[in-house]
JSON list of C-alpha atoms and ligand atoms in Angstrom, two decimals:
[
{"chain": "A", "resi": 23, "resn": "MET", "atom": "CA", "xyz": [23.68, 4.73, -30.41]},
{"chain": "A", "resi": 24, "resn": "GLN", "atom": "CA", "xyz": [20.03, 5.51, -29.89]},
{"chain": "A", "resi": 25, "resn": "LYS", "atom": "CA", "xyz": [18.47, 7.82, -27.36]},
{"chain": "A", "resi": 26, "resn": "LEU", "atom": "CA", "xyz": [16.37, 5.64, -25.16]},
{"chain": "A", "resi": 27, "resn": "TYR", "atom": "CA", "xyz": [14.83, 7.68, -22.41]},
{"chain": "A", "resi": 28, "resn": "GLU", "atom": "CA", "xyz": [14.89, 11.19, -21.04]},
{"chain": "A", "resi": 29, "resn": "ALA", "atom": "CA", "xyz": [14.67, 11.13, -17.27]},
{"chain": "A", "resi": 30, "resn": "ALA", "atom": "CA", "xyz": [13.21, 13.76, -15.00]},
{"chain": "A", "resi": 31, "resn": "ASP", "atom": "CA", "xyz": [16.33, 13.80, -12.88]},
{"chain": "A", "resi": 32, "resn": "ARG", "atom": "CA", "xyz": [19.62, 12.10, -12.45]},
{"chain": "A", "resi": 33, "resn": "VAL", "atom": "CA", "xyz": [18.43, 9.76, -9.68]},
{"chain": "A", "resi": 34, "resn": "GLU", "atom": "CA", "xyz": [15.73, 8.35, -11.92]},
{"chain": "A", "resi": 35, "resn": "ALA", "atom": "CA", "xyz": [18.17, 7.99, -14.79]},
{"chain": "A", "resi": 36, "resn": "GLN", "atom": "CA", "xyz": [20.64, 6.14, -12.58]},
{"chain": "A", "resi": 37, "resn": "MET", "atom": "CA", "xyz": [17.98, 3.78, -11.22]},
{"chain": "A", "resi": 38, "resn": "LEU", "atom": "CA", "xyz": [16.83, 2.96, -14.70]},
{"chain": "A", "resi": 39, "resn": "LYS", "atom": "CA", "xyz": [20.38, 2.49, -15.90]},
{"chain": "A", "resi": 40, "resn": "ASP", "atom": "CA", "xyz": [21.07, 0.00, -13.09]},
{"chain": "A", "resi": 41, "resn": "TYR", "atom": "CA", "xyz": [17.84, -1.80, -13.82]},
{"chain": "A", "resi": 42, "resn": "LEU", "atom": "CA", "xyz": [18.66, -2.16, -17.51]},
{"chain": "A", "resi": 43, "resn": "GLU", "atom": "CA", "xyz": [22.16, -3.31, -16.73]},
{"chain": "A", "resi": 44, "resn": "GLU", "atom": "CA", "xyz": [20.70, -6.12, -14.62]},
{"chain": "A", "resi": 45, "resn": "GLN", "atom": "CA", "xyz": [18.89, -7.17, -17.79]},
{"chain": "A", "resi": 46, "resn": "ASN", "atom": "CA", "xyz": [22.16, -7.08, -19.74]},
{"chain": "A", "resi": 47, "resn": "ILE", "atom": "CA", "xyz": [21.31, -3.90, -21.56]},
{"chain": "A", "resi": 48, "resn": "ALA", "atom": "CA", "xyz": [24.12, -1.39, -21.53]},
{"chain": "A", "resi": 49, "resn": "THR", "atom": "CA", "xyz": [23.31, 2.31, -21.57]},
{"chain": "A", "resi": 50, "resn": "VAL", "atom": "CA", "xyz": [25.24, 5.51, -21.11]},
{"chain": "A", "resi": 51, "resn": "MET", "atom": "CA", "xyz": [23.89, 8.56, -19.33]},
{"chain": "A", "resi": 52, "resn": "LEU", "atom": "CA", "xyz": [24.30, 11.83, -21.17]},
{"chain": "A", "resi": 53, "resn": "GLY", "atom": "CA", "xyz": [22.82, 15.25, -20.88]},
{"chain": "A", "resi": 54, "resn": "ASP", "atom": "CA", "xyz": [23.16, 16.56, -17.38]},
{"chain": "A", "resi": 55, "resn": "PHE", "atom": "CA", "xyz": [26.87, 17.09, -17.86]},
{"chain": "A", "resi": 56, "resn": "LEU", "atom": "CA", "xyz": [26.27, 19.52, -20.69]},
{"chain": "A", "resi": 57, "resn": "SER", "atom": "CA", "xyz": [24.96, 22.35, -18.56]},
{"chain": "A", "resi": 58, "resn": "GLY", "atom": "CA", "xyz": [27.40, 24.92, -17.34]},
{"chain": "A", "resi": 59, "resn": "GLY", "atom": "CA", "xyz": [28.68, 25.98, -20.72]},
{"chain": "A", "resi": 60, "resn": "ALA", "atom": "CA", "xyz": [30.19, 29.43, -20.67]},
{"chain": "A", "resi": 61, "resn": "GLY", "atom": "CA", "xyz": [27.27, 31.80, -20.74]},
{"chain": "A", "resi": 62, "resn": "GLU", "atom": "CA", "xyz": [25.20, 29.56, -22.97]},
{"chain": "A", "resi": 63, "resn": "LEU", "atom": "CA", "xyz": [21.77, 28.28, -22.22]},
{"chain": "A", "resi": 64, "resn": "PRO", "atom": "CA", "xyz": [22.01, 24.65, -21.27]},
{"chain": "A", "resi": 65, "resn": "ALA", "atom": "CA", "xyz": [20.94, 22.60, -24.25]},
{"chain": "A", "resi": 66, "resn": "ASN", "atom": "CA", "xyz": [19.38, 19.93, -22.14]},
{"chain": "A", "resi": 67, "resn": "LEU", "atom": "CA", "xyz": [18.93, 19.92, -18.39]},
{"chain": "A", "resi": 68, "resn": "PHE", "atom": "CA", "xyz": [17.63, 16.42, -18.24]},
{"chain": "A", "resi": 69, "resn": "PRO", "atom": "CA", "xyz": [19.86, 13.38, -18.18]},
{"chain": "A", "resi": 70, "resn": "ALA", "atom": "CA", "xyz": [19.09, 10.97, -20.97]},
{"chain": "A", "resi": 71, "resn": "LEU", "atom": "CA", "xyz": [19.91, 7.31, -21.32]},
{"chain": "A", "resi": 72, "resn": "TRP", "atom": "CA", "xyz": [21.43, 6.23, -24.60]},
{"chain": "A", "resi": 73, "resn": "LEU", "atom": "CA", "xyz": [21.37, 2.67, -25.74]},
{"chain": "A", "resi": 74, "resn": "VAL", "atom": "CA", "xyz": [24.76, 1.17, -26.59]},
{"chain": "A", "resi": 75, "resn": "LYS", "atom": "CA", "xyz": [23.44, -1.60, -28.81]},
{"chain": "A", "resi": 76, "resn": "ASP", "atom": "CA", "xyz": [20.72, -0.46, -31.20]},
{"chain": "A", "resi": 77, "resn": "GLU", "atom": "CA", "xyz": [19.38, -3.97, -31.69]},
{"chain": "A", "resi": 78, "resn": "GLN", "atom": "CA", "xyz": [18.24, -4.01, -28.07]},
{"chain": "A", "resi": 79, "resn": "LEU", "atom": "CA", "xyz": [15.94, -1.02, -28.58]},
{"chain": "A", "resi": 80, "resn": "THR", "atom": "CA", "xyz": [12.64, -2.89, -28.61]},
{"chain": "A", "resi": 81, "resn": "ARG", "atom": "CA", "xyz": [13.48, -4.90, -25.53]},
{"chain": "A", "resi": 82, "resn": "ALA", "atom": "CA", "xyz": [14.89, -1.91, -23.70]},
{"chain": "A", "resi": 83, "resn": "LYS", "atom": "CA", "xyz": [11.77, 0.16, -24.36]},
{"chain": "A", "resi": 84, "resn": "TRP", "atom": "CA", "xyz": [9.60, -2.67, -23.20]},
{"chain": "A", "resi": 85, "resn": "LEU", "atom": "CA", "xyz": [11.59, -2.99, -19.99]},
{"chain": "A", "resi": 86, "resn": "ILE", "atom": "CA", "xyz": [11.29, 0.72, -19.32]},
{"chain": "A", "resi": 87, "resn": "ASP", "atom": "CA", "xyz": [7.52, 0.48, -19.77]},
{"chain": "A", "resi": 88, "resn": "GLU", "atom": "CA", "xyz": [7.42, -2.37, -17.29]},
{"chain": "A", "resi": 89, "resn": "TYR", "atom": "CA", "xyz": [9.61, -0.49, -14.88]},
{"chain": "A", "resi": 90, "resn": "MET", "atom": "CA", "xyz": [7.44, 2.63, -14.99]},
{"chain": "A", "resi": 91, "resn": "GLN", "atom": "CA", "xyz": [4.28, 0.59, -14.65]},
{"chain": "A", "resi": 92, "resn": "ASN", "atom": "CA", "xyz": [5.61, -1.18, -11.57]},
{"chain": "A", "resi": 93, "resn": "LYS", "atom": "CA", "xyz": [6.69, 2.10, -10.07]},
{"chain": "A", "resi": 94, "resn": "ILE", "atom": "CA", "xyz": [3.22, 3.60, -10.48]},
{"chain": "A", "resi": 95, "resn": "GLU", "atom": "CA", "xyz": [1.57, 0.48, -9.12]},
{"chain": "A", "resi": 96, "resn": "SER", "atom": "CA", "xyz": [3.75, 0.25, -6.04]},
{"chain": "A", "resi": 97, "resn": "LYS", "atom": "CA", "xyz": [2.90, 3.87, -5.28]},
{"chain": "A", "resi": 98, "resn": "SER", "atom": "CA", "xyz": [-0.85, 3.46, -5.59]},
{"chain": "A", "resi": 99, "resn": "GLY", "atom": "CA", "xyz": [-1.03, -0.01, -4.03]},
{"chain": "A", "resi": 100, "resn": "ALA", "atom": "CA", "xyz": [-2.37, -1.59, -7.18]},
{"chain": "A", "resi": 101, "resn": "TRP", "atom": "CA", "xyz": [-1.21, -5.09, -8.00]},
{"chain": "A", "resi": 102, "resn": "ARG", "atom": "CA", "xyz": [-0.75, -7.21, -11.07]},
{"chain": "A", "resi": 103, "resn": "CYS", "atom": "CA", "xyz": [-2.83, -10.32, -11.59]},
{"chain": "A", "resi": 104, "resn": "PRO", "atom": "CA", "xyz": [-0.58, -13.40, -11.54]},
{"chain": "A", "resi": 105, "resn": "SER", "atom": "CA", "xyz": [-2.96, -15.21, -13.86]},
{"chain": "A", "resi": 106, "resn": "CYS", "atom": "CA", "xyz": [-3.80, -12.80, -16.66]},
{"chain": "A", "resi": 107, "resn": "GLY", "atom": "CA", "xyz": [-1.35, -9.98, -16.03]},
{"chain": "A", "resi": 108, "resn": "GLU", "atom": "CA", "xyz": [-3.95, -7.22, -15.70]},
{"chain": "A", "resi": 109, "resn": "SER", "atom": "CA", "xyz": [-3.34, -4.31, -13.37]},
{"chain": "A", "resi": 110, "resn": "VAL", "atom": "CA", "xyz": [-5.86, -4.31, -10.52]},
{"chain": "A", "resi": 111, "resn": "ASP", "atom": "CA", "xyz": [-6.66, -1.36, -8.25]},
{"chain": "A", "resi": 112, "resn": "ALA", "atom": "CA", "xyz": [-5.63, -1.51, -4.62]},
{"chain": "A", "resi": 113, "resn": "GLY", "atom": "CA", "xyz": [-9.24, -1.69, -3.46]},
{"chain": "A", "resi": 114, "resn": "PHE", "atom": "CA", "xyz": [-9.87, -5.06, -5.12]},
{"chain": "A", "resi": 115, "resn": "GLU", "atom": "CA", "xyz": [-8.75, -8.40, -3.75]},
{"chain": "A", "resi": 116, "resn": "ILE", "atom": "CA", "xyz": [-9.65, -10.40, -6.83]},
{"chain": "A", "resi": 117, "resn": "CYS", "atom": "CA", "xyz": [-8.79, -9.64, -10.43]},
{"chain": "A", "resi": 118, "resn": "TRP", "atom": "CA", "xyz": [-11.57, -7.71, -12.19]},
{"chain": "A", "resi": 119, "resn": "ASN", "atom": "CA", "xyz": [-10.74, -9.54, -15.38]},
{"chain": "A", "resi": 120, "resn": "CYS", "atom": "CA", "xyz": [-10.45, -13.22, -14.42]},
{"chain": "A", "resi": 121, "resn": "SER", "atom": "CA", "xyz": [-11.44, -13.31, -10.71]},
{"chain": "A", "resi": 122, "resn": "THR", "atom": "CA", "xyz": [-8.10, -14.69, -9.57]},
{"chain": "A", "resi": 123, "resn": "PRO", "atom": "CA", "xyz": [-7.37, -13.70, -5.98]},
{"chain": "A", "resi": 124, "resn": "GLY", "atom": "CA", "xyz": [-4.14, -11.80, -6.20]},
{"chain": "A", "resi": 125, "resn": "LYS", "atom": "CA", "xyz": [-3.34, -9.62, -3.25]},
{"chain": "A", "resi": 126, "resn": "LYS", "atom": "CA", "xyz": [-1.91, -12.25, -0.96]},
{"chain": "A", "resi": 127, "resn": "VAL", "atom": "CA", "xyz": [0.23, -13.61, -3.79]},
{"chain": "A", "resi": 128, "resn": "LYS", "atom": "CA", "xyz": [2.21, -10.42, -3.86]},
{"chain": "B", "resi": 212, "resn": "LIG", "atom": "ZN1", "xyz": [-6.60, -11.74, -13.88]}
]
């Protein structure tokens, strides 16, 4: 098993886990259950996702990148060009790279 991603909190870890499962990538969440040891400092407060099948590592990492990118874009209002795939700021209605109108497509 490979450690895939360390999440900021359990909600984020769970969302990502669900997302990866939709893509047929199985993960297990470890880490946030380890706190609460008797008098010891918690080794790791953050929940981490571990990949069940190592051979899916490249794809899983790529999917996480995509997921994070989409999350940032939906927050800022930026959109992704349907033609060339570039990320375009919210203030633009055509792609800065290839001039494809994109906003209404979303
Ligand atoms: Zn474009």
